[in-house]
Coordinates of C-alpha atoms in Angstrom, one line a residue:
M3 CA -0.2 0.2 -0.1
S4 CA 1.4 3.1 -1.2
S5 CA 0.8 6.3 0.5
P6 CA -0.5 9.6 -0.7
A7 CA 2.0 12.3 -2.0
P8 CA 3.3 14.7 0.8
A9 CA 0.3 17.4 -1.3
Q10 CA -2.3 15.4 -1.2
A11 CA -1.3 14.2 2.9
L12 CA -1.8 18.1 3.8
R13 CA -4.8 18.2 1.9
H14 CA -5.6 15.4 4.3
R15 CA -4.5 16.8 7.4
A16 CA -7.1 18.8 9.8
P17 CA -4.9 21.1 12.3
A18 CA -3.4 18.9 14.1
L19 CA -3.6 19.1 18.1
S20 CA -5.9 21.9 19.3
D21 CA -9.3 22.5 19.5
C22 CA -9.9 25.1 16.1
L23 CA -11.7 22.4 14.6
D24 CA -14.6 23.0 17.5
R25 CA -15.4 26.0 16.1
P26 CA -18.0 25.7 13.0
H27 CA -16.3 28.4 11.1
I28 CA -13.2 26.5 11.1
A29 CA -14.6 23.1 10.5
A30 CA -16.9 24.2 8.1
A31 CA -13.4 24.2 5.9
F32 CA -12.9 20.4 6.6
A33 CA -16.6 19.5 5.5
E34 CA -17.3 17.0 3.0
D35 CA -18.7 19.7 0.4
A36 CA -15.6 22.6 1.2
L37 CA -14.1 23.7 -1.4
V38 CA -9.9 22.4 -1.4
H39 CA -7.7 24.0 -3.8
R40 CA -3.5 22.9 -3.4
L41 CA -1.1 25.9 -3.8
D42 CA 1.8 26.6 -6.5
A43 CA 4.8 27.7 -3.0
G44 CA 7.8 26.6 -4.2
G45 CA 9.0 23.3 -1.7
I46 CA 6.4 24.1 0.4
E47 CA 3.2 22.4 0.3
G48 CA 0.3 23.9 0.9
V49 CA -3.6 24.0 0.7
L50 CA -6.5 26.3 1.4
H51 CA -9.9 25.0 2.3
E52 CA -12.8 26.9 2.2
P53 CA -16.3 26.6 3.5
A54 CA -19.2 26.0 0.7
D55 CA -20.1 29.9 1.4
R56 CA -16.9 31.3 1.2
S57 CA -17.2 32.8 4.5
R58 CA -13.3 31.9 5.7
V59 CA -10.6 30.7 4.4
V60 CA -8.2 28.1 6.2
L61 CA -5.0 27.8 4.7
G62 CA -2.0 24.7 5.6
L63 CA 1.7 25.3 5.0
H64 CA 4.4 22.7 5.4
N65 CA 7.7 22.3 5.1
P66 CA 9.0 19.3 3.4
S67 CA 12.3 20.4 3.3
P68 CA 15.7 19.8 6.2
A69 CA 15.8 23.5 6.5
E70 CA 14.0 26.6 7.4
A71 CA 12.0 28.1 4.8
R72 CA 10.1 31.0 4.1
I73 CA 6.4 32.0 2.6
N74 CA 5.4 35.6 1.4
L75 CA 1.6 35.6 2.0
S76 CA 1.5 38.2 -0.1
T77 CA 3.0 36.6 -3.0
L78 CA 1.6 32.9 -2.5
L79 CA -2.2 34.8 -2.6
P80 CA -2.4 38.0 -4.3
E81 CA -6.2 38.1 -3.8
R82 CA -5.9 37.8 -0.3
A83 CA -2.8 40.3 0.7
D84 CA -6.0 43.0 2.4
R85 CA -6.7 39.9 4.6
T86 CA -5.4 38.9 8.0
W87 CA -4.4 36.1 9.6
H88 CA -4.8 34.3 12.9
F89 CA -2.7 31.7 13.8
L90 CA -5.0 27.8 14.4
S91 CA -2.5 25.0 15.0
G92 CA 1.4 24.4 14.2
S93 CA 4.6 26.0 13.9
M94 CA 5.9 29.1 13.1
H95 CA 6.9 32.9 13.4
T96 CA 6.8 35.9 11.2
S97 CA 8.9 38.3 9.8
H98 CA 7.0 41.7 8.2
A99 CA 8.6 43.1 4.9
A100 CA 7.7 46.1 2.4
D101 CA 6.7 43.4 -0.3
G102 CA 4.6 41.5 2.9
T103 CA 4.2 39.4 5.9
Y104 CA 6.4 36.7 5.4
V105 CA 6.2 32.7 7.5
H106 CA 8.5 31.3 8.3
L107 CA 8.3 27.4 8.8
D108 CA 11.5 24.9 10.8
A109 CA 12.0 21.8 8.8
A110 CA 9.5 19.6 8.5
G111 CA 7.4 22.1 9.8
T112 CA 3.7 22.4 9.3
V113 CA 1.1 26.0 10.5
W114 CA -2.3 25.8 9.9
L115 CA -3.7 29.6 9.7
T116 CA -7.1 31.2 9.2
A117 CA -8.2 34.3 7.6
A118 CA -12.4 36.1 6.9
S119 CA -13.0 36.0 3.9

């Protein structure tokens, strides 16, 4: 039996070790009728979940690399560059630059973020 490709694994992995899925607006992004988009984030695995009503987005990012990685959220999701992202679960730190907010992921790190649409 083969395991799913890494991006597929992230796509089906809900935020772990947190109570965020107890919140209806977050759980809706993982419902069967939610829209799921795989993101091109260079070497970072990215997936965006949206509930059917598109009221919120939940962003999952995973760094499969053995080195720290950083992702510019404005470049990754330019249509949502004006959104305020909130931490759900995982591990990260952020930095700010003239071109946007960067999420820094440790080697093999995963983070889940959310923003209202």
